[in-house]
XYZ file of C-alpha atoms in Angstrom:
520
model
C -113.405 52.255 89.764
C -111.229 49.756 87.860
C -107.878 51.593 88.117
C -106.208 49.076 85.816
C -108.452 50.240 82.965
C -108.906 53.887 83.884
C -106.859 56.250 81.690
C -104.158 58.246 83.435
C -105.189 61.659 84.805
C -103.547 63.671 82.028
C -105.222 61.527 79.383
C -108.578 62.148 81.044
C -107.827 65.856 81.223
C -107.121 65.830 77.485
C -110.498 64.159 76.885
C -112.247 66.877 78.903
C -110.462 69.659 76.997
C -111.191 68.028 73.677
C -114.857 67.565 74.536
C -115.446 71.288 75.063
C -113.173 72.403 72.186
C -110.707 74.179 74.473
C -108.801 75.743 71.572
C -107.446 79.158 70.621
C -110.128 79.672 67.976
C -112.927 78.701 70.346
C -111.712 81.065 73.071
C -111.251 83.934 70.624
C -114.809 83.324 69.487
C -115.979 83.200 73.092
C -114.822 86.675 74.072
C -114.099 88.362 70.744
C -111.121 89.963 69.058
C -110.776 93.037 71.274
C -110.689 90.994 74.487
C -108.295 88.478 72.919
C -105.945 91.323 71.945
C -106.128 92.705 75.491
C -105.160 89.288 76.879
C -102.078 89.285 74.644
C -101.160 92.573 76.333
C -101.620 90.979 79.758
C -104.999 92.574 80.502
C -107.925 90.297 81.419
C -110.679 92.799 82.277
C -112.341 92.885 78.801
C -112.496 89.071 78.664
C -113.802 88.875 82.234
C -116.570 91.350 81.438
C -117.663 89.241 78.456
C -117.811 86.111 80.611
C -119.639 87.963 83.385
C -122.275 88.934 80.837
C -122.637 85.354 79.716
C -123.083 84.226 83.327
C -125.835 86.773 83.898
C -127.581 85.735 80.694
C -127.199 82.002 81.265
C -127.232 80.856 84.891
C -124.452 78.410 85.595
C -122.439 79.376 82.515
C -121.063 77.135 79.771
C -118.248 74.688 80.418
C -115.884 76.371 77.947
C -116.407 79.699 79.708
C -115.728 77.988 83.064
C -112.409 76.568 81.898
C -111.461 79.864 80.266
C -112.184 81.804 83.447
C -110.367 79.293 85.628
C -107.201 78.634 83.637
C -106.748 81.513 81.186
C -107.989 84.413 83.310
C -106.820 82.855 86.587
C -110.090 83.590 88.405
C -111.914 81.364 90.934
C -115.024 79.494 89.760
C -117.728 77.618 91.694
C -116.686 74.040 92.462
C -119.854 72.561 90.940
C -119.190 74.355 87.641
C -115.557 73.169 87.650
C -116.760 69.602 88.252
C -119.141 69.918 85.311
C -116.284 71.150 83.104
C -113.920 68.321 84.135
C -116.191 65.263 84.372
C -113.631 62.652 83.318
C -110.732 63.981 85.364
C -112.786 64.936 88.414
C -111.917 67.551 90.992
C -110.154 65.172 93.387
C -107.725 63.996 90.703
C -107.325 67.568 89.472
C -106.239 68.555 92.994
C -103.883 65.572 93.238
C -102.448 66.442 89.833
C -101.668 69.917 91.150
C -103.911 71.507 88.545
C -106.329 73.200 90.947
C -106.871 73.821 94.653
C -110.090 74.148 96.604
C -111.057 77.322 98.414
C -114.319 76.589 100.189
C -117.046 76.338 97.572
C -114.712 77.720 94.948
C -111.954 76.202 92.824
C -108.770 78.120 91.983
C -106.210 77.251 89.306
C -102.857 76.114 90.688
C -101.269 75.869 87.240
C -101.623 77.779 83.996
C -103.341 75.705 81.304
C -104.102 77.165 77.933
C -104.505 76.148 74.292
C -101.766 76.741 71.750
C -102.252 76.761 67.974
C -99.593 76.666 65.269
C -98.849 75.650 61.722
C -95.758 74.017 60.239
C -94.747 71.904 57.246
C -97.012 69.114 58.513
C -100.069 71.389 58.661
C -102.160 73.164 61.280
C -102.328 71.721 64.798
C -103.072 72.631 68.395
C -101.836 71.546 71.812
C -102.510 72.380 75.459
C -99.637 73.761 77.504
C -99.202 73.582 81.287
C -96.886 75.982 83.079
C -96.669 78.004 86.276
C -99.243 80.699 86.907
C -98.231 84.051 85.478
C -98.161 87.435 87.125
C -101.735 88.130 86.022
C -103.109 85.218 88.065
C -100.617 85.473 90.916
C -101.060 89.177 91.498
C -97.395 89.544 92.432
C -93.876 89.121 91.044
C -92.794 85.732 89.715
C -90.799 83.268 91.797
C -87.217 82.489 90.816
C -88.101 78.883 89.926
C -91.029 79.930 87.734
C -91.579 77.751 84.642
C -92.685 79.844 81.725
C -95.328 78.813 79.223
C -95.336 79.731 75.544
C -94.161 83.295 74.987
C -93.010 85.382 72.062
C -89.495 83.920 72.133
C -90.947 80.388 72.081
C -92.990 81.026 68.943
C -90.054 82.808 67.308
C -87.750 79.821 67.779
C -90.345 77.254 66.732
C -90.955 79.300 63.583
C -87.221 79.298 62.857
C -86.906 75.497 63.024
C -85.847 73.946 59.743
C -88.847 71.885 58.553
C -86.640 69.032 57.368
C -86.352 65.506 58.795
C -83.694 64.786 61.434
C -82.636 61.612 63.199
C -81.664 63.068 66.608
C -82.519 66.526 67.934
C -81.303 68.174 71.133
C -83.501 70.782 72.813
C -81.098 72.580 75.134
C -82.944 74.247 78.029
C -86.372 72.859 77.232
C -88.389 74.686 79.916
C -92.019 73.573 79.620
C -91.004 71.384 76.668
C -92.483 73.397 73.813
C -89.449 73.224 71.479
C -89.016 69.493 72.091
C -92.678 69.045 71.196
C -92.213 70.944 67.937
C -89.012 69.026 67.156
C -90.827 65.721 67.660
C -92.871 66.439 64.541
C -89.881 65.974 62.237
C -87.349 64.017 64.353
C -86.994 60.305 65.071
C -85.625 61.011 68.544
C -85.506 64.120 70.746
C -83.402 64.668 73.858
C -84.535 67.621 75.991
C -82.410 68.968 78.834
C -82.888 71.520 81.580
C -81.178 72.498 84.816
C -84.586 72.763 86.516
C -86.300 69.614 87.808
C -89.539 71.581 87.953
C -89.239 72.509 84.280
C -88.637 68.893 83.303
C -91.731 67.838 85.251
C -93.794 70.353 83.292
C -92.245 69.094 80.069
C -93.182 65.522 81.022
C -96.754 66.572 81.756
C -97.092 68.482 78.475
C -95.755 65.567 76.457
C -98.214 63.194 78.139
C -101.129 65.625 77.933
C -100.650 65.925 74.178
C -99.814 62.275 73.520
C -96.300 62.986 72.244
C -93.719 60.200 72.363
C -90.062 59.880 71.416
C -88.751 62.619 73.744
C -86.191 61.797 76.440
C -85.856 64.276 79.327
C -82.499 64.756 81.078
C -81.502 66.929 84.038
C -78.346 69.039 83.941
C -76.653 72.277 82.893
C -76.071 73.093 79.223
C -74.328 70.188 77.431
C -73.460 68.204 80.581
C -76.371 65.736 80.183
C -75.251 64.886 76.618
C -71.481 64.729 77.096
C -69.881 62.782 74.250
C -73.067 62.704 72.142
C -73.797 64.317 68.796
C -77.013 65.390 67.130
C -78.295 66.206 63.666
C -80.049 69.268 65.041
C -79.760 71.436 68.141
C -82.418 73.976 69.059
C -82.210 76.258 72.053
C -83.844 79.263 73.611
C -81.118 79.442 76.271
C -81.388 81.460 79.506
C -79.482 84.314 77.898
C -80.832 87.303 79.808
C -77.931 89.403 81.057
C -78.483 89.705 84.802
C -76.302 91.361 87.447
C -74.587 88.811 89.654
C -75.439 91.026 92.627
C -76.954 89.997 95.945
C -80.664 90.726 96.040
C -81.188 90.528 92.265
C -83.574 87.643 91.435
C -82.149 84.895 89.234
C -84.985 83.276 87.299
C -84.358 79.711 86.135
C -86.144 80.266 82.833
C -84.027 83.206 81.714
C -80.807 83.560 83.768
C -77.908 81.242 83.051
C -75.803 82.259 86.060
C -72.894 83.669 84.028
C -71.610 87.213 83.657
C -72.795 89.241 80.672
C -73.280 87.267 77.469
C -70.883 84.481 78.505
C -73.667 81.889 78.540
C -74.538 82.503 74.893
C -70.853 82.247 74.014
C -70.656 78.914 75.860
C -73.676 77.541 74.001
C -72.431 78.662 70.584
C -68.935 77.261 71.145
C -70.325 74.054 72.654
C -72.390 73.273 69.572
C -69.241 72.427 67.593
C -68.550 69.209 69.498
C -72.196 68.139 69.725
C -73.212 68.433 66.069
C -72.864 65.625 63.593
C -71.041 66.579 60.373
C -73.596 68.606 58.434
C -75.680 69.050 61.576
C -77.370 72.386 62.273
C -78.003 74.389 65.437
C -80.597 77.153 65.764
C -80.553 79.486 68.746
C -81.987 82.697 70.070
C -79.250 84.841 71.564
C -78.082 88.269 72.607
C -74.686 89.933 72.676
C -73.175 92.966 74.349
C -71.798 96.052 72.616
C -68.805 97.099 74.696
C -67.250 100.472 74.003
C -66.122 100.502 70.380
C -66.468 96.716 70.008
C -69.174 95.574 67.599
C -71.408 93.103 69.412
C -72.475 91.318 66.251
C -68.845 90.759 65.273
C -68.180 89.360 68.757
C -71.018 86.875 68.282
C -69.611 85.824 64.907
C -66.225 85.196 66.525
C -67.827 82.679 68.904
C -68.849 80.640 65.855
C -65.268 80.308 64.585
C -64.839 76.968 62.847
C -68.555 76.536 62.120
C -70.625 77.609 59.167
C -72.801 80.370 60.551
C -75.606 82.736 59.687
C -76.245 85.305 62.412
C -79.086 87.797 62.068
C -79.346 90.729 64.454
C -83.015 91.663 64.796
C -82.833 94.425 67.375
C -80.454 96.539 69.441
C -81.495 98.071 72.762
C -79.670 100.656 74.847
C -78.840 99.207 78.251
C -81.510 101.371 79.880
C -84.316 99.806 77.823
C -82.836 96.331 78.244
C -82.795 96.680 82.019
C -86.348 98.023 82.137
C -87.645 95.193 79.951
C -86.286 92.392 82.112
C -87.018 93.989 85.473
C -90.665 94.329 84.436
C -90.604 90.790 83.022
C -90.033 89.501 86.558
C -93.109 91.374 87.778
C -91.458 94.358 89.485
C -93.432 97.500 88.740
C -91.972 100.823 87.642
C -92.008 103.633 90.163
C -91.310 101.416 93.159
C -88.244 101.369 95.379
C -87.631 97.760 94.357
C -87.642 98.702 90.677
C -85.168 101.557 91.253
C -82.846 99.301 93.244
C -82.801 96.673 90.511
C -82.371 99.352 87.827
C -79.253 100.638 89.591
C -77.866 97.118 89.861
C -78.356 96.498 86.136
C -76.761 99.774 85.096
C -73.828 99.256 87.494
C -73.252 95.827 85.976
C -73.255 97.165 82.417
C -71.013 100.095 83.351
C -68.453 97.748 84.902
C -67.928 96.108 81.492
C -68.382 99.245 79.400
C -71.592 97.910 77.833
C -73.708 100.506 76.051
C -76.154 98.367 74.028
C -77.391 94.800 73.744
C -78.186 93.133 70.435
C -80.705 90.320 69.999
C -81.158 87.919 67.139
C -81.038 84.506 65.533
C -78.028 82.218 65.261
C -77.804 79.370 62.740
C -74.720 77.145 63.027
C -73.641 74.181 60.958
C -70.769 71.741 61.339
C -68.889 71.266 58.049
C -69.806 68.065 56.274
C -66.164 67.011 56.267
C -66.381 66.864 60.045
C -63.335 69.094 60.614
C -64.727 72.177 62.336
C -61.447 74.058 61.856
C -61.722 73.714 58.092
C -64.783 75.929 57.787
C -62.894 79.017 58.864
C -60.694 78.907 55.763
C -63.023 77.246 53.276
C -63.941 79.512 50.376
C -67.408 77.959 50.078
C -68.198 77.951 53.811
C -71.191 79.890 55.064
C -70.135 82.972 57.042
C -73.084 85.333 56.934
C -73.605 88.122 59.464
C -76.276 90.748 58.926
C -78.560 93.245 60.586
C -82.249 92.880 59.806
C -83.909 95.343 62.169
C -87.613 96.105 61.902
C -90.462 94.102 60.420
C -89.845 90.897 58.512
C -91.976 88.949 56.037
C -95.681 88.272 56.015
C -95.246 84.870 57.703
C -92.621 85.096 60.494
C -93.838 81.764 61.886
C -92.705 80.108 58.658
C -89.220 81.577 58.582
C -87.708 78.115 59.043
C -88.779 77.123 55.538
C -87.086 80.217 54.120
C -83.884 79.461 56.036
C -83.863 75.877 54.776
C -84.357 77.050 51.200
C -81.552 79.622 51.461
C -79.134 77.159 53.049
C -79.814 74.602 50.324
C -79.379 77.269 47.642
C -76.073 78.398 49.166
C -74.761 74.840 49.152
C -75.696 74.285 45.505
C -74.238 77.625 44.438
C -70.967 76.863 46.225
C -70.439 73.942 43.859
C -71.179 75.945 40.686
C -68.709 78.101 38.812
C -69.985 81.011 36.748
C -70.316 78.845 33.647
C -72.531 76.354 35.451
C -74.600 79.162 36.967
C -75.081 80.748 33.541
C -76.460 77.464 32.237
C -79.263 77.330 34.836
C -82.872 78.304 34.199
C -83.973 80.305 37.246
C -87.424 81.452 38.297
C -88.570 84.422 40.362
C -89.904 83.470 43.808
C -93.664 83.819 44.115
C -93.464 86.415 46.895
C -91.293 88.874 44.922
C -92.877 92.038 43.565
C -91.450 94.933 41.577
C -92.104 98.613 42.165
C -91.338 101.392 39.697
C -91.320 105.069 40.560
C -91.624 107.820 37.946
C -91.313 111.563 37.937
C -94.529 112.997 36.472
C -94.363 112.952 32.678
C -91.226 110.775 32.448
C -91.392 107.615 30.353
C -88.558 105.877 32.196
C -88.624 105.047 35.913
C -86.392 107.009 38.248
C -86.185 104.105 40.714
C -87.000 100.397 40.731
C -87.393 98.176 43.782
C -87.659 94.434 44.186
C -89.510 93.485 47.356
C -89.682 90.122 49.082
C -93.029 89.413 50.715
C -91.861 86.504 52.880
C -88.552 85.560 54.462
C -86.768 88.597 55.829
C -88.783 90.966 53.605
C -85.672 92.245 51.875
C -85.844 95.163 49.450
C -83.189 95.836 46.820
C -82.793 98.547 44.217
C -81.504 96.771 41.092
C -79.880 98.455 38.163
C -81.597 98.407 34.793
C -79.808 95.284 33.597
C -80.378 93.277 36.783
C -84.066 94.258 36.904
C -84.462 93.123 33.306
C -82.653 89.844 34.038
C -84.921 89.103 37.020
C -87.993 89.901 34.949
C -86.891 87.395 32.325
C -86.283 84.549 34.814
C -89.358 82.439 34.093
C -87.653 79.048 33.958
C -87.531 79.014 30.158
C -84.253 80.797 29.353
C -80.840 80.107 30.881
C -79.190 82.950 32.774
C -76.396 83.110 30.198
C -78.864 83.484 27.335
C -80.637 86.312 29.165
C -77.343 88.095 29.805
C -76.335 87.751 26.156
C -79.665 89.182 24.991
C -79.352 92.088 27.413
C -75.801 92.830 26.256
C -77.009 93.023 22.672
C -79.966 95.212 23.631
C -77.859 97.570 25.760
C -74.993 97.514 23.268
C -72.393 96.533 25.874
C -69.749 93.833 26.054
C -71.333 90.482 26.947
C -68.428 89.181 29.043
C -68.267 92.417 31.029
C -72.012 92.365 31.668
C -71.840 88.737 32.805
C -69.002 89.588 35.200
C -71.206 92.339 36.646
C -74.480 90.430 36.879
C -73.548 86.881 37.887
C -72.335 87.822 41.418
C -75.597 89.746 41.883
C -77.568 86.739 40.673
C -75.788 84.615 43.280
C -76.878 87.054 46.001
C -80.468 86.978 44.780
C -80.465 83.184 44.883
C -78.860 83.229 48.353
C -81.600 85.574 49.572
C -84.495 83.676 47.993
C -85.457 86.210 45.315
C -84.517 83.761 42.570
C -85.085 80.005 42.772
C -82.832 77.296 41.425
C -84.356 74.559 39.253
C -85.062 71.238 40.925
C -82.153 68.814 40.968
């Protein structure tokens, strides 16, 4: 073999995967919707039964089924079938790569390899992601240096990313590299850091496997690898899980930051101030503790002092549920002595700080354009938005980043407009907004009206008669002031008083994406 001309192993692996259409859609079609849903719940039996049936019907099986059984279900396959499925890579190079190991006449996966599909502002795409084997394939609890693949938190953060161009992006705590890969689609340069050498090796492999360039990997804790540097964008799914610092409690690299309580999240939020360029934005997943009578969400907002911020709490868990969630996440089963011991350790840790609940949500930070972080705290037009949005959100959670970008841009434009300038604008109703009217039987007038947002955070408001009429008239033809004047005449009320009532509400509707500003 001419090694000088032979593609590198990961490039050959990509060719093999591409040749058999190793994609999410193809696998879902292979074993069907019910089995695919079971896999999302961590159960592989339905998918295995489908593949077993295919093997019985077609001796030797198809190559896609072989790869699915080997890497997605984590089951051994005959070596000759694995060789047929990986003809370009070959089994010897697959072993050397650490992808598989031999077990007699069988081949067993040594790494998790699965397809990943997504859509963003650039369109639909798919990648392949390498990570450590999960609990399903291992058959036991995860190791402390486990490198996680793409999970729910990963897709949440990638969906939150602002789909706008950036010069330099920092992915803080990159893990398998998934956020750096997403960031590379809109950034000129990406720096990805992690405290785990093993995680960075996976990130390197995933970048090479998917042909992604322009990402620099650096080893170190939090902001240490980028000391003195600034970025247009910071994204991070930090290791924020609150874990007892007690002997015998596992500390997983992918989720535990080694600090007490929510101190790691506080450190990340505060550290963003000195690493953002003026006007630069950070987007994080985070959690915060509720201690006694202290409001956890207000504590999180205090960490962002001096920065524009928009913090959205999506969920609050009592400490009992929080502990159970993360003990099971490590692979320790309920009803065992090990589970009970860890449960006690978690509850002791929370009790020591008076923690009763833990909130989880999204954090958006921005350094003031003037560059003086201290100025934002007193600026009248600075963004300081803190809200609770528990429960379901819009019809496209994966596209929430576009909604955030739109709302941030709208806030900035509104901040520069006085009421006279706002009244002169011709607004339009967002395409995802619908109106509901509720009537008592026989009544001609509605007893209640609701405006619902189909996308974004799926907000619902109950407008008064005048505001509902104003929104209904916002078709881009009439200025807001003209609509208000017409309503004042129709309702026989003072025009100035009605404007004073409605214009602040119009600002809120623009901030929330119900109403859209005209193009510049």
